[in-house]
Coordinates of C-alpha atoms in Angstrom, one line a residue:
Chain A
M540 CA 0.5 37.2 15.5
N541 CA -1.5 34.3 16.3
H542 CA -3.3 33.4 13.1
V543 CA -2.7 30.3 10.9
E544 CA -1.9 31.2 7.4
D545 CA -3.6 29.3 4.6
Q546 CA -0.8 27.4 2.9
S547 CA -2.7 27.2 -0.4
L548 CA -2.8 31.0 -0.8
H549 CA 0.9 30.7 -0.7
Y550 CA 1.2 27.9 -3.2
S551 CA -1.8 28.1 -5.5
R552 CA -2.8 31.9 -5.7
P553 CA -4.6 32.5 -8.9
H554 CA -2.7 34.7 -11.3
S555 CA -3.5 36.7 -14.3
R556 CA -2.2 35.7 -17.7
T557 CA -1.4 37.5 -21.0
P558 CA -3.6 36.3 -23.9
E559 CA -0.5 34.8 -25.4
E560 CA -0.1 32.6 -22.2
S561 CA -3.6 31.6 -22.2
K562 CA -3.6 30.6 -25.8
A563 CA -0.3 28.5 -25.1
V564 CA -2.1 26.6 -22.3
R565 CA -5.2 25.9 -24.4
K566 CA -3.1 24.7 -27.3
K567 CA -1.0 22.3 -25.0
I568 CA -4.3 20.9 -23.6
L569 CA -5.7 20.5 -27.2
V570 CA -2.7 18.7 -28.5
V571 CA -2.7 16.4 -25.6
T572 CA -6.4 15.6 -26.1
G573 CA -5.9 14.8 -29.6
L574 CA -2.9 12.6 -28.9
L575 CA -4.8 10.6 -26.2
S576 CA -7.8 10.0 -28.7
L577 CA -5.6 9.1 -31.5
I578 CA -3.8 6.4 -29.4
T579 CA -7.2 4.9 -28.2
V580 CA -8.4 4.9 -31.8
V581 CA -5.3 3.1 -32.8
E582 CA -5.6 0.6 -29.9
I583 CA -9.2 -0.2 -30.9
L584 CA -8.4 -0.6 -34.5
I585 CA -5.6 -3.0 -33.8
G586 CA -7.9 -4.8 -31.4
V587 CA -10.5 -5.3 -34.1
Y588 CA -8.3 -6.1 -37.0
F589 CA -5.7 -8.5 -35.3
S590 CA -7.6 -11.0 -33.2
K591 CA -5.5 -13.1 -31.1
T592 CA -6.8 -16.4 -32.7
H593 CA -5.9 -15.0 -36.1
V594 CA -2.3 -13.9 -35.9
G595 CA 0.7 -16.1 -35.0
E596 CA 2.2 -16.2 -31.4
G597 CA 5.3 -14.0 -32.3
T598 CA 3.0 -11.3 -33.8
W599 CA 0.7 -11.4 -30.8
T600 CA 3.6 -10.8 -28.5
L601 CA 4.6 -7.7 -30.6
I602 CA 1.2 -6.4 -30.5
K603 CA 1.1 -7.1 -26.6
W604 CA 4.2 -4.9 -26.3
F605 CA 2.9 -2.3 -28.7
Y606 CA -0.3 -2.2 -26.4
I607 CA 1.9 -1.7 -23.2
I608 CA 4.0 0.9 -24.7
L609 CA 1.0 3.0 -26.0
T610 CA -0.7 2.7 -22.5
L611 CA 2.3 3.9 -20.8
V612 CA 2.7 6.8 -23.2
K613 CA -1.0 7.6 -22.5
A614 CA -0.5 7.5 -18.9
G615 CA 2.6 9.5 -19.0
Y616 CA 0.7 12.4 -20.7
I617 CA -2.2 12.3 -18.2
V618 CA 0.2 12.3 -15.3
L619 CA 2.6 14.9 -16.5
V620 CA 0.4 17.4 -18.3
F621 CA -3.2 16.7 -17.1
M622 CA -2.2 16.3 -13.4
H623 CA 0.6 18.8 -13.9
L624 CA 3.1 16.7 -12.3
G625 CA 5.6 17.8 -14.9
D626 CA 5.2 21.4 -13.4
E627 CA 5.8 20.4 -9.9
N628 CA 9.2 20.4 -8.4
K629 CA 11.7 17.6 -8.3
S630 CA 11.1 16.3 -4.9
L631 CA 7.4 15.9 -5.4
R632 CA 8.0 14.3 -8.8
T633 CA 10.2 11.7 -7.4
T634 CA 8.4 11.0 -4.3
V635 CA 5.2 10.0 -6.5
L636 CA 7.1 8.3 -9.4
L637 CA 9.7 6.3 -7.8
P638 CA 7.7 4.0 -5.5
M639 CA 6.0 2.7 -8.8
V640 CA 9.1 0.8 -9.5
L641 CA 7.9 -1.6 -6.8
V642 CA 5.0 -2.6 -9.2
I643 CA 7.7 -4.1 -11.7
Y644 CA 8.8 -6.3 -8.7
L645 CA 5.3 -7.4 -8.1
I646 CA 4.8 -8.2 -11.8
F647 CA 8.0 -10.4 -11.7
I648 CA 6.8 -12.3 -8.6
A649 CA 3.3 -12.9 -10.0
L650 CA 4.8 -14.3 -13.4
F651 CA 7.4 -16.3 -11.6
E652 CA 4.8 -17.9 -9.2
G653 CA 2.3 -18.5 -11.9
E654 CA 4.7 -20.4 -14.0
V655 CA 5.6 -22.6 -11.0
L656 CA 2.0 -23.3 -10.2
I657 CA 1.4 -24.4 -13.9
Q658 CA 4.3 -26.8 -13.6
Y659 CA 2.8 -28.2 -10.4
V660 CA -0.6 -28.6 -11.8
Q661 CA 1.0 -30.5 -14.8
E662 CA 3.0 -32.7 -12.6
F663 CA -0.1 -33.5 -10.4
M664 CA -2.2 -34.4 -13.6
K665 CA 0.4 -37.1 -14.8
Chain B
M898 CA 26.0 24.9 18.3
A899 CA 26.4 28.0 16.0
Q900 CA 23.6 28.3 13.5
A901 CA 24.9 27.3 10.2
T902 CA 24.5 29.8 7.5
L903 CA 24.3 28.2 4.0
D904 CA 23.9 29.8 0.7
I905 CA 20.6 27.7 -0.1
P906 CA 17.5 29.4 -1.6
A907 CA 14.9 29.5 1.2
N908 CA 12.4 27.4 -0.9
K909 CA 14.7 24.5 -1.2
I910 CA 15.4 24.2 2.7
W911 CA 13.9 21.1 4.6
G912 CA 14.2 22.8 7.9
G913 CA 10.4 23.9 8.0
G914 CA 8.7 27.0 7.2
T915 CA 8.4 26.3 3.4
S916 CA 7.1 23.1 1.8
P917 CA 10.2 21.3 0.2
F918 CA 7.5 20.0 -2.2
G919 CA 6.3 23.3 -3.2
A920 CA 2.8 22.3 -2.6
S921 CA 0.3 22.8 0.1
Y922 CA -0.4 20.2 2.7
G923 CA -3.8 19.0 1.1
K924 CA -2.4 18.8 -2.2
L925 CA 0.5 16.7 -1.0
M926 CA -1.7 14.4 0.9
M927 CA -4.0 14.0 -2.3
W928 CA -0.8 12.9 -4.1
F929 CA 0.1 10.4 -1.5
F930 CA -3.5 9.0 -1.4
L931 CA -3.4 8.5 -5.1
L932 CA -0.1 6.7 -4.8
S933 CA -1.6 4.3 -2.3
D934 CA -4.6 3.8 -4.4
A935 CA -2.2 3.2 -7.6
F936 CA -0.8 0.2 -5.6
S937 CA -4.4 -1.2 -5.0
F938 CA -5.0 -1.0 -8.7
S939 CA -1.6 -2.5 -9.6
S940 CA -2.3 -5.4 -7.2
L941 CA -5.7 -6.1 -8.8
L942 CA -4.3 -5.9 -12.4
V943 CA -1.4 -8.2 -11.5
A944 CA -3.7 -10.6 -9.7
L945 CA -5.7 -10.5 -13.1
G946 CA -2.5 -11.3 -15.1
Y947 CA -1.6 -14.0 -12.7
A948 CA -5.1 -15.7 -12.7
R949 CA -5.2 -15.4 -16.5
H950 CA -1.5 -16.9 -17.0
V951 CA -2.4 -19.9 -14.9
H952 CA -5.8 -20.6 -16.5
A953 CA -5.0 -19.6 -19.9
D954 CA -6.7 -22.7 -21.5
T955 CA -10.2 -21.8 -20.0
W956 CA -9.8 -17.9 -20.2
P957 CA -12.1 -16.5 -22.8
L958 CA -11.3 -14.2 -25.7
V959 CA -12.4 -10.8 -24.7
E960 CA -13.7 -9.9 -28.1
N961 CA -16.1 -12.8 -27.9
V962 CA -17.6 -11.5 -24.7
F963 CA -17.8 -7.7 -25.0
F964 CA -19.1 -7.2 -28.7
H965 CA -22.6 -5.7 -28.0
F966 CA -23.4 -2.2 -28.6
P967 CA -26.7 -0.3 -27.6
L968 CA -29.8 -0.5 -30.2
T969 CA -27.9 -2.9 -32.5
H970 CA -27.3 -6.7 -32.8
A971 CA -24.1 -6.3 -34.9
H972 CA -21.0 -7.9 -33.7
L973 CA -18.9 -4.9 -32.8
P974 CA -16.0 -6.0 -30.5
L975 CA -14.2 -3.2 -28.3
L976 CA -16.3 -0.5 -29.8
Y977 CA -18.5 0.2 -26.9
V978 CA -15.6 0.0 -24.3
G979 CA -13.6 2.2 -26.6
L980 CA -16.5 4.7 -26.5
M981 CA -16.4 4.6 -22.7
T982 CA -12.6 5.3 -22.9
F983 CA -13.3 8.2 -24.9
I984 CA -16.1 9.6 -22.6
L985 CA -13.8 9.4 -19.6
I986 CA -10.7 11.1 -21.7
I987 CA -13.1 13.9 -22.7
S988 CA -14.3 14.5 -19.1
S989 CA -10.6 14.5 -18.1
V990 CA -10.1 17.4 -20.6
T991 CA -13.0 19.3 -19.2
M992 CA -11.5 18.8 -15.7
V993 CA -8.2 20.3 -16.9
L994 CA -10.0 23.3 -18.3
A995 CA -11.8 23.8 -14.9
V996 CA -8.5 23.6 -13.0
D997 CA -6.9 26.0 -15.5
A998 CA -10.0 28.4 -15.1
G999 CA -9.3 28.2 -11.4
H1000 CA -5.8 29.1 -11.9
T1001 CA -6.9 32.5 -13.3
N1002 CA -9.8 33.0 -10.8
N1003 CA -12.4 32.7 -13.5
K1004 CA -15.4 31.5 -11.5
K1005 CA -17.7 31.2 -14.6
G1006 CA -15.2 29.0 -16.3
V1007 CA -14.9 26.7 -13.2
I1008 CA -18.6 26.3 -12.9
F1009 CA -19.0 25.6 -16.8
W1010 CA -16.2 23.1 -17.1
L1011 CA -16.8 21.5 -13.8
G1012 CA -20.5 21.0 -14.6
L1013 CA -19.5 19.3 -17.9
T1014 CA -17.3 16.9 -16.0
V1015 CA -19.9 15.9 -13.6
V1016 CA -22.1 15.1 -16.8
G1017 CA -19.2 13.2 -18.5
G1018 CA -18.8 11.2 -15.2
L1019 CA -22.6 10.3 -15.2
V1020 CA -22.7 9.3 -18.7
F1021 CA -19.7 7.0 -17.9
L1022 CA -21.4 5.5 -15.1
G1023 CA -24.6 5.0 -17.3
S1024 CA -22.4 3.2 -19.8
Q1025 CA -20.9 1.1 -17.2
A1026 CA -24.3 -0.1 -15.8
W1027 CA -25.4 -0.9 -19.3
E1028 CA -22.1 -3.0 -19.6
W1029 CA -22.6 -4.9 -16.5
Y1030 CA -26.4 -5.5 -17.4
T1031 CA -25.4 -7.0 -20.8
F1032 CA -22.7 -9.1 -19.1
I1033 CA -24.8 -10.6 -16.4
V1034 CA -27.8 -11.2 -18.6
G1035 CA -25.6 -12.9 -21.1
G1036 CA -26.5 -14.7 -24.5
E1037 CA -27.7 -18.1 -25.3
G1038 CA -25.7 -19.8 -22.6
V1039 CA -23.5 -23.0 -22.4
V1040 CA -24.0 -26.3 -20.8
K1041 CA -21.5 -26.7 -18.0
S1042 CA -20.9 -29.6 -15.6
I1043 CA -21.2 -27.9 -12.1
I1044 CA -21.5 -29.5 -8.6
V1045 CA -25.1 -29.0 -7.3
D1046 CA -25.7 -30.4 -3.7
G1047 CA -22.5 -32.4 -3.8
E1048 CA -23.4 -34.1 -7.2
V1049 CA -22.0 -33.2 -10.6
Q1050 CA -24.8 -32.2 -13.0
K1051 CA -24.9 -30.6 -16.4
V1052 CA -26.7 -27.3 -16.1
L1053 CA -27.3 -24.5 -18.8
V1054 CA -25.4 -21.5 -17.4
Q1055 CA -26.4 -18.1 -18.9
G1056 CA -24.8 -14.7 -18.3
A1057 CA -22.6 -14.4 -15.3
N1058 CA -22.6 -14.3 -11.5
L1059 CA -19.9 -14.8 -9.0
Q1060 CA -20.2 -18.7 -9.2
N1061 CA -20.6 -19.5 -12.7
N1062 CA -20.5 -17.8 -16.1
E1063 CA -21.0 -18.7 -19.6
Y1064 CA -17.9 -17.1 -20.9
G1065 CA -15.1 -19.1 -19.5
H1066 CA -13.4 -19.6 -16.1
T1067 CA -15.1 -18.5 -13.0
L1068 CA -12.4 -16.0 -12.2
F1069 CA -12.8 -14.1 -15.6
A1070 CA -16.3 -12.7 -14.3
N1071 CA -15.0 -12.4 -10.7
F1072 CA -12.1 -10.1 -12.0
F1073 CA -14.6 -8.2 -14.2
F1074 CA -16.9 -7.5 -11.4
F1075 CA -14.3 -6.7 -9.0
I1076 CA -11.9 -4.5 -11.2
T1077 CA -14.5 -2.5 -13.1
G1078 CA -16.8 -2.4 -10.0
F1079 CA -13.7 -1.1 -7.9
H1080 CA -13.1 1.7 -10.7
G1081 CA -16.7 2.4 -11.1
F1082 CA -17.0 3.0 -7.4
H1083 CA -14.0 5.4 -7.8
V1084 CA -15.9 7.2 -10.7
F1085 CA -19.0 7.5 -8.5
S1086 CA -17.1 9.0 -5.7
G1087 CA -15.4 11.3 -8.1
V1088 CA -18.7 12.5 -9.4
V1089 CA -19.9 13.2 -5.8
I1090 CA -16.7 15.1 -5.0
N1091 CA -16.9 17.1 -8.3
A1092 CA -20.4 17.8 -7.6
I1093 CA -19.8 19.2 -4.2
V1094 CA -16.9 21.2 -5.3
L1095 CA -19.2 22.6 -8.1
Y1096 CA -21.8 23.6 -5.6
Q1097 CA -19.1 25.4 -3.6
A1098 CA -17.9 27.1 -6.6
T1099 CA -21.4 28.4 -7.4
Q1100 CA -21.7 29.7 -3.8
G1101 CA -18.5 31.6 -4.0
V1102 CA -16.7 29.6 -1.4
F1103 CA -13.4 29.7 -3.4
E1104 CA -13.7 33.3 -4.2
R1105 CA -13.9 34.1 -0.6
R1106 CA -10.9 31.8 0.2
G1107 CA -8.9 33.6 -2.4
H1108 CA -7.8 30.5 -4.4
Y1109 CA -9.3 27.5 -6.4
E1110 CA -7.0 24.8 -5.0
M1111 CA -10.0 22.6 -4.1
V1112 CA -10.9 22.2 -7.9
E1113 CA -7.2 21.3 -8.4
K1114 CA -7.4 18.5 -5.6
A1115 CA -10.6 17.3 -7.0
G1116 CA -9.0 17.2 -10.5
L1117 CA -6.2 15.2 -9.5
Y1118 CA -8.6 12.6 -8.2
W1119 CA -10.6 12.7 -11.4
H1120 CA -7.5 12.4 -13.6
F1121 CA -6.4 9.3 -11.6
V1122 CA -9.7 7.7 -12.3
D1123 CA -9.2 8.3 -15.9
L1124 CA -5.6 7.1 -15.6
V1125 CA -6.7 3.8 -14.1
W1126 CA -9.2 3.2 -16.8
V1127 CA -6.5 3.5 -19.3
F1128 CA -4.8 0.5 -17.6
V1129 CA -8.0 -1.4 -17.1
F1130 CA -8.8 -1.0 -20.8
T1131 CA -5.5 -2.3 -21.9
F1132 CA -5.2 -5.3 -19.4
F1133 CA -8.6 -6.3 -19.3
Y1134 CA -10.0 -5.6 -22.7
L1135 CA -7.1 -5.5 -25.1
L1136 CA -4.7 -8.1 -24.1

């Protein structure tokens, strides 16, 4: 037979659900929405009440890391639940997530270079 | 060579015929595009961190720049951008619901939730336009020594453009324009894509096709836009 099959029909065919299943899906979406909103509110409250100028350097470093962790938690929920990457198979998950490790290397390079540049500028200003 | 017969389930074989990723070509390519786009945004944000690290002494405090809120003159740091974040999260949720309606072949659900997503995107774009306007117009301004016609002159700088800004280092405004602009353009194209898919849904294109995977693909792009904003919010506004 000489016709091209629609792949998507094979992988994304709509399916019927029982009311219980629908309820479970809705609940999951609602819980994640609440969580994302809560994290955002916490971030804003910290930002408003703990200004960089009013807290010590140590506290600010702590807040910084707290922000980064909250951001990664938010990103994880968006990617795994909203984008359904958690429901995809292992090959797809690995293919998408593993290359992001390179970003860590990029951050390392930028910090290292920035530090060197600051030293050069200080040397030059002497 | 004899054909090897191995006891592997058909959907796990990489020999062709089935996708080892369990996804169609279109969806897979959307994921790969988003991966490359993630690298673009990572580079921008890392470059921001680099500039900020090198020019820490002239980098402004963000809460002294973004404290405006429409219809009031109160000093409300982070509140407006927090609202924008919230708008984008909510439009992401309506998109999830649209994709979910597509999974059960619910045409009305897709149209309703996708419509709300388009509205959410437009509200976000409007908010960003206001934010840019406030940033460009600026406040009372500061006197800065800048080079005009080869001579150093003291000039009152108000608001921001690509050469000067009243807030701090020139790169601060440049990164603001570039990062939020690049993200805003993604939001804009996302709204256009969503609107086209919405139109197709109302015309029954996906019903005839037998699946709503196009909503899923547009959804991936839209969620990615939300994801990027989560990072922009942290690394530009919070830190």
